[in-house]
PDB file of C-alpha atoms and ligand atoms in Angstrom:
ATOM      1  CA  MET A   1       6.094 -37.476  12.887  1.00 79.00           C
ATOM      2  CA  LYS A   2       9.278 -34.944  11.633  1.00 90.00           C
ATOM      3  CA  ARG A   3      12.581 -36.996  11.216  1.00 96.00           C
ATOM      4  CA  ILE A   4      15.596 -35.489  11.625  1.00 98.00           C
ATOM      5  CA  VAL A   5      18.481 -36.233  10.361  1.00 98.00           C
ATOM      6  CA  ARG A   6      22.060 -34.145  10.745  1.00 98.00           C
ATOM      7  CA  THR A   7      24.487 -35.822   7.743  1.00 98.00           C
ATOM      8  CA  SER A   8      28.418 -34.788   6.811  1.00 98.00           C
ATOM      9  CA  SER A   9      28.326 -35.669   3.082  1.00 98.00           C
ATOM     10  CA  VAL A  10      27.013 -35.815  -0.070  1.00 98.00           C
ATOM     11  CA  LYS A  11      27.002 -40.004   0.635  1.00 98.00           C
ATOM     12  CA  GLY A  12      25.430 -39.291   4.183  1.00 98.00           C
ATOM     13  CA  THR A  13      22.384 -36.703   2.241  1.00 98.00           C
ATOM     14  CA  MET A  14      22.161 -39.890  -0.088  1.00 98.00           C
ATOM     15  CA  GLU A  15      21.692 -42.501   1.994  1.00 98.00           C
ATOM     16  CA  LEU A  16      18.891 -40.799   3.749  1.00 98.00           C
ATOM     17  CA  ALA A  17      17.521 -40.133   0.621  1.00 98.00           C
ATOM     18  CA  ALA A  18      17.459 -43.854  -0.551  1.00 98.00           C
ATOM     19  CA  SER A  19      16.754 -44.823   2.654  1.00 98.00           C
ATOM     20  CA  LEU A  20      13.178 -42.391   2.210  1.00 98.00           C
ATOM     21  CA  ALA A  21      12.697 -44.295  -1.229  1.00 98.00           C
ATOM     22  CA  ALA A  22      11.868 -47.296   0.323  1.00 97.00           C
ATOM     23  CA  GLU A  23       8.733 -45.764   1.437  1.00 97.00           C
ATOM     24  CA  LEU A  24       7.566 -44.214  -1.549  1.00 98.00           C
ATOM     25  CA  ARG A  25       4.249 -45.215  -3.055  1.00 98.00           C
ATOM     26  CA  PRO A  26       3.876 -44.205  -6.957  1.00 98.00           C
ATOM     27  CA  GLY A  27       1.864 -41.444  -7.081  1.00 98.00           C
ATOM     28  CA  ASP A  28       3.807 -39.725  -4.192  1.00 98.00           C
ATOM     29  CA  VAL A  29       4.979 -36.670  -3.996  1.00 98.00           C
ATOM     30  CA  VAL A  30       8.407 -35.020  -2.336  1.00 98.00           C
ATOM     31  CA  ALA A  31       7.915 -31.488  -2.018  1.00 98.00           C
ATOM     32  CA  LEU A  32      11.773 -29.817  -1.562  1.00 98.00           C
ATOM     33  CA  GLU A  33      12.762 -26.911   0.315  1.00 98.00           C
ATOM     34  CA  GLY A  34      16.223 -25.254   1.311  1.00 98.00           C
ATOM     35  CA  ASP A  35      18.386 -22.583   0.019  1.00 97.00           C
ATOM     36  CA  LEU A  36      20.887 -22.555  -2.800  1.00 95.00           C
ATOM     37  CA  GLY A  37      23.002 -25.517  -2.820  1.00 97.00           C
ATOM     38  CA  ALA A  38      21.511 -26.937  -0.027  1.00 98.00           C
ATOM     39  CA  GLY A  39      21.685 -29.699  -0.979  1.00 98.00           C
ATOM     40  CA  LYS A  40      17.705 -30.688  -2.498  1.00 98.00           C
ATOM     41  CA  THR A  41      19.005 -32.402  -6.187  1.00 97.00           C
ATOM     42  CA  GLN A  42      21.806 -34.891  -4.676  1.00 98.00           C
ATOM     43  CA  PHE A  43      18.821 -35.699  -2.099  1.00 98.00           C
ATOM     44  CA  VAL A  44      16.878 -35.810  -5.923  1.00 98.00           C
ATOM     45  CA  ARG A  45      20.368 -38.025  -6.642  1.00 98.00           C
ATOM     46  CA  GLY A  46      19.512 -40.612  -3.193  1.00 98.00           C
ATOM     47  CA  LEU A  47      16.019 -41.012  -4.069  1.00 98.00           C
ATOM     48  CA  VAL A  48      16.653 -42.187  -7.677  1.00 98.00           C
ATOM     49  CA  GLN A  49      19.589 -44.674  -6.385  1.00 98.00           C
ATOM     50  CA  GLY A  50      17.298 -45.828  -3.873  1.00 98.00           C
ATOM     51  CA  LEU A  51      14.882 -47.155  -6.909  1.00 98.00           C
ATOM     52  CA  GLY A  52      17.497 -48.233  -8.560  1.00 98.00           C
ATOM     53  CA  GLY A  53      17.717 -46.076 -11.105  1.00 97.00           C
ATOM     54  CA  ALA A  54      20.819 -44.532 -12.583  1.00 95.00           C
ATOM     55  CA  SER A  55      21.899 -41.538 -10.064  1.00 91.00           C
ATOM     56  CA  ARG A  56      24.315 -39.951 -12.511  1.00 90.00           C
ATOM     57  CA  ALA A  57      21.627 -38.985 -14.708  1.00 90.00           C
ATOM     58  CA  VAL A  58      20.029 -37.005 -12.312  1.00 90.00           C
ATOM     59  CA  SER A  59      20.844 -33.101 -12.761  1.00 89.00           C
ATOM     60  CA  SER A  60      19.069 -29.953 -11.940  1.00 84.00           C
ATOM     61  CA  PRO A  61      16.047 -29.157 -13.467  1.00 74.00           C
ATOM     62  CA  THR A  62      16.689 -25.360 -13.238  1.00 66.00           C
ATOM     63  CA  PHE A  63      16.649 -24.610 -16.508  1.00 68.00           C
ATOM     64  CA  VAL A  64      14.628 -27.296 -18.436  1.00 70.00           C
ATOM     65  CA  LEU A  65      12.246 -27.263 -15.546  1.00 82.00           C
ATOM     66  CA  LEU A  66      11.456 -31.039 -15.883  1.00 91.00           C
ATOM     67  CA  ASN A  67      14.091 -33.625 -16.329  1.00 94.00           C
ATOM     68  CA  ILE A  68      11.853 -37.773 -15.877  1.00 95.00           C
ATOM     69  CA  TYR A  69      14.216 -40.581 -14.871  1.00 97.00           C
ATOM     70  CA  ASP A  70      13.112 -43.839 -15.386  1.00 97.00           C
ATOM     71  CA  THR A  71      13.746 -46.454 -12.331  1.00 98.00           C
ATOM     72  CA  PRO A  72      12.310 -50.551 -11.894  1.00 97.00           C
ATOM     73  CA  LYS A  73      10.095 -48.814  -9.168  1.00 98.00           C
ATOM     74  CA  MET A  74       8.383 -45.931 -10.859  1.00 98.00           C
ATOM     75  CA  LYS A  75       9.366 -42.869 -12.646  1.00 98.00           C
ATOM     76  CA  VAL A  76      10.471 -39.952 -11.644  1.00 98.00           C
ATOM     77  CA  TYR A  77       9.061 -36.628 -12.573  1.00 97.00           C
ATOM     78  CA  HIS A  78      12.081 -34.336 -10.916  1.00 96.00           C
ATOM     79  CA  LEU A  79      10.485 -30.381 -11.472  1.00 95.00           C
ATOM     80  CA  ASP A  80      12.173 -27.008  -9.842  1.00 93.00           C
ATOM     81  CA  ALA A  81      10.276 -23.797  -9.249  1.00 92.00           C
ATOM     82  CA  TYR A  82      12.824 -21.875  -8.745  1.00 89.00           C
ATOM     83  CA  ARG A  83      12.744 -20.451 -12.535  1.00 79.00           C
ATOM     84  CA  ILE A  84       8.842 -21.128 -13.088  1.00 84.00           C
ATOM     85  CA  GLY A  85       7.374 -17.780 -13.338  1.00 83.00           C
ATOM     86  CA  GLY A  86       4.850 -19.254 -11.535  1.00 88.00           C
ATOM     87  CA  GLU A  87       2.022 -21.059 -11.069  1.00 93.00           C
ATOM     88  CA  ASP A  88       0.212 -21.430 -14.659  1.00 93.00           C
ATOM     89  CA  ASP A  89       3.966 -21.763 -16.015  1.00 90.00           C
ATOM     90  CA  LEU A  90       3.731 -24.699 -14.157  1.00 92.00           C
ATOM     91  CA  GLU A  91       0.289 -25.759 -15.568  1.00 92.00           C
ATOM     92  CA  ALA A  92       1.120 -24.972 -18.539  1.00 90.00           C
ATOM     93  CA  ILE A  93       4.239 -28.031 -18.712  1.00 88.00           C
ATOM     94  CA  GLY A  94       1.188 -30.260 -17.869  1.00 92.00           C
ATOM     95  CA  PHE A  95       1.817 -30.245 -14.045  1.00 95.00           C
ATOM     96  CA  SER A  96      -1.771 -31.890 -12.922  1.00 96.00           C
ATOM     97  CA  GLU A  97      -1.130 -34.720 -15.427  1.00 96.00           C
ATOM     98  CA  LEU A  98       1.838 -35.396 -14.180  1.00 96.00           C
ATOM     99  CA  LEU A  99       0.593 -36.240 -10.422  1.00 97.00           C
ATOM    100  CA  GLU A 100      -2.244 -38.633 -12.307  1.00 97.00           C
ATOM    101  CA  GLN A 101       1.244 -40.262 -13.632  1.00 96.00           C
ATOM    102  CA  ASP A 102       1.833 -42.937 -10.532  1.00 97.00           C
ATOM    103  CA  GLY A 103       5.416 -41.852 -10.524  1.00 98.00           C
ATOM    104  CA  LEU A 104       6.986 -40.113  -7.891  1.00 98.00           C
ATOM    105  CA  VAL A 105       6.330 -35.702  -8.107  1.00 98.00           C
ATOM    106  CA  VAL A 106      10.123 -34.493  -6.627  1.00 98.00           C
ATOM    107  CA  ILE A 107       9.706 -30.497  -6.847  1.00 97.00           C
ATOM    108  CA  GLU A 108      12.810 -28.297  -5.825  1.00 95.00           C
ATOM    109  CA  TRP A 109      11.460 -24.570  -4.403  1.00 95.00           C
ATOM    110  CA  TRP A 110       7.881 -26.519  -3.943  1.00 96.00           C
ATOM    111  CA  GLN A 111       6.954 -23.084  -1.676  1.00 96.00           C
ATOM    112  CA  ARG A 112       6.860 -20.982  -5.148  1.00 94.00           C
ATOM    113  CA  VAL A 113       3.568 -22.713  -6.706  1.00 95.00           C
ATOM    114  CA  ALA A 114       2.154 -23.554  -3.494  1.00 97.00           C
ATOM    115  CA  GLY A 115      -1.336 -23.702  -4.949  1.00 96.00           C
ATOM    116  CA  LEU A 116      -0.452 -27.235  -6.934  1.00 97.00           C
ATOM    117  CA  VAL A 117       1.103 -29.065  -4.787  1.00 98.00           C
ATOM    118  CA  PRO A 118      -0.943 -31.762  -3.224  1.00 98.00           C
ATOM    119  CA  GLN A 119      -1.443 -30.965   0.348  1.00 98.00           C
ATOM    120  CA  HIS A 120      -0.729 -34.660   1.190  1.00 98.00           C
ATOM    121  CA  LYS A 121       3.116 -35.026   0.240  1.00 98.00           C
ATOM    122  CA  TRP A 122       6.865 -35.986   1.939  1.00 98.00           C
ATOM    123  CA  LEU A 123       8.186 -32.382   2.471  1.00 98.00           C
ATOM    124  CA  VAL A 124      11.647 -32.294   3.051  1.00 98.00           C
ATOM    125  CA  GLN A 125      13.887 -29.790   4.322  1.00 98.00           C
ATOM    126  CA  ILE A 126      17.305 -29.186   4.343  1.00 98.00           C
ATOM    127  CA  THR A 127      18.934 -26.770   6.238  1.00 98.00           C
ATOM    128  CA  ALA A 128      23.187 -25.574   5.578  1.00 98.00           C
ATOM    129  CA  ILE A 129      24.659 -25.829   8.795  1.00 98.00           C
ATOM    130  CA  SER A 130      28.393 -25.206   7.616  1.00 98.00           C
ATOM    131  CA  PRO A 131      29.591 -26.703   3.994  1.00 98.00           C
ATOM    132  CA  ARG A 132      29.808 -30.058   4.483  1.00 98.00           C
ATOM    133  CA  VAL A 133      27.086 -30.507   7.369  1.00 98.00           C
ATOM    134  CA  ARG A 134      23.155 -30.667   6.852  1.00 98.00           C
ATOM    135  CA  ASN A 135      19.754 -31.014   8.652  1.00 98.00           C
ATOM    136  CA  ILE A 136      17.190 -32.920   7.482  1.00 98.00           C
ATOM    137  CA  ALA A 137      14.016 -33.215   7.905  1.00 98.00           C
ATOM    138  CA  ILE A 138      11.213 -34.937   6.633  1.00 98.00           C
ATOM    139  CA  SER A 139       7.498 -35.833   7.188  1.00 98.00           C
ATOM    140  CA  LEU A 140       4.435 -36.471   6.056  1.00 98.00           C
ATOM    141  CA  VAL A 141       2.450 -34.273   5.819  1.00 98.00           C
ATOM    142  CA  GLY A 142      -1.412 -33.528   5.452  1.00 96.00           C
TER     143      GLY A 142
HETATM  144  N1  LIG B 201      26.056 -32.905   3.259  1.00 96.50           N
HETATM  145  C1  LIG B 201      25.446 -33.071   2.772  1.00 96.50           C
HETATM  146  N2  LIG B 201      24.413 -33.033   1.522  1.00 96.50           N
HETATM  147  C2  LIG B 201      24.468 -32.630   0.557  1.00 96.50           C
HETATM  148  N3  LIG B 201      25.039 -31.544   0.364  1.00 96.50           N
HETATM  149  C3  LIG B 201      26.682 -31.046   0.288  1.00 96.50           C
HETATM  150  C4  LIG B 201      26.420 -31.640   1.683  1.00 96.50           C
HETATM  151  N4  LIG B 201      28.139 -30.755   1.732  1.00 96.50           N
HETATM  152  C5  LIG B 201      28.916 -30.427   1.020  1.00 96.50           C
HETATM  153  N5  LIG B 201      27.209 -30.524  -0.127  1.00 96.50           N
HETATM  154  C6  LIG B 201      27.743 -29.636  -1.212  1.00 96.50           C
HETATM  155  O1  LIG B 201      26.142 -28.993  -1.893  1.00 96.50           O
HETATM  156  C7  LIG B 201      26.185 -28.504  -2.843  1.00 96.50           C
HETATM  157  C8  LIG B 201      24.730 -28.988  -3.123  1.00 96.50           C
HETATM  158  O2  LIG B 201      23.894 -28.276  -4.598  1.00 96.50           O
HETATM  159  P1  LIG B 201      22.650 -29.199  -4.778  1.00 96.50           P
HETATM  160  O3  LIG B 201      22.224 -30.259  -4.349  1.00 96.50           O
HETATM  161  O4  LIG B 201      22.557 -28.877  -6.142  1.00 96.50           O
HETATM  162  O5  LIG B 201      22.025 -27.757  -4.025  1.00 96.50           O
HETATM  163  P2  LIG B 201      20.675 -27.367  -4.497  1.00 96.50           P
HETATM  164  O6  LIG B 201      19.577 -28.655  -5.390  1.00 96.50           O
HETATM  165  O7  LIG B 201      19.864 -27.168  -2.826  1.00 96.50           O
HETATM  166  O8  LIG B 201      20.644 -25.865  -4.868  1.00 96.50           O
HETATM  167  C9  LIG B 201      26.935 -29.496  -3.269  1.00 96.50           C
HETATM  168  O9  LIG B 201      27.465 -28.526  -4.668  1.00 96.50           O
HETATM  169  C10 LIG B 201      27.252 -30.677  -2.771  1.00 96.50           C
HETATM  170  O10 LIG B 201      28.755 -31.465  -3.047  1.00 96.50           O
HETATM  171 MG1  LIG B 202      19.117 -27.686  -7.406  1.00 96.50          MG
END
């Protein structure tokens, strides 16, 4: 089943993400897609907040590749494949092991490394409609 929600502020996007966080279990994967500036990182901020973690700690892992946040519910492993050369580079930073940590694995630009991302995952597709408005589709696939 696919839920599609329209948000008109960062706050709205974060609240939607926080509501998804309530459904997440250790070992889950959240795969984010959407153009640069769509709001993927803001969505992750809302996920971490929803899990009871410090949303301010969330930043784009575009250059460091992997950020790890502690929350009362589970660790969050936040990756961004935008600048990852490909699946070999993702393997090199231990992606397969991350999937076995009973944390939450969240990956922006997941399609760039699609072969390594589990089929069973939460898919979050964000489309910018205007400078403030986003369509966000959430589905559990696989
Ligand atoms: N409804 C909205 N939801 C999320 N971000 C929004 C929204 N409206 C405006 N923005 C802005 O869009 C940008 C999203 O940035 P970011 O989350 O880093 O995008 P991405 O990670 O997809 O490249 C931020 O500057 C944010 O303030
Ligand atoms: Mg981002």
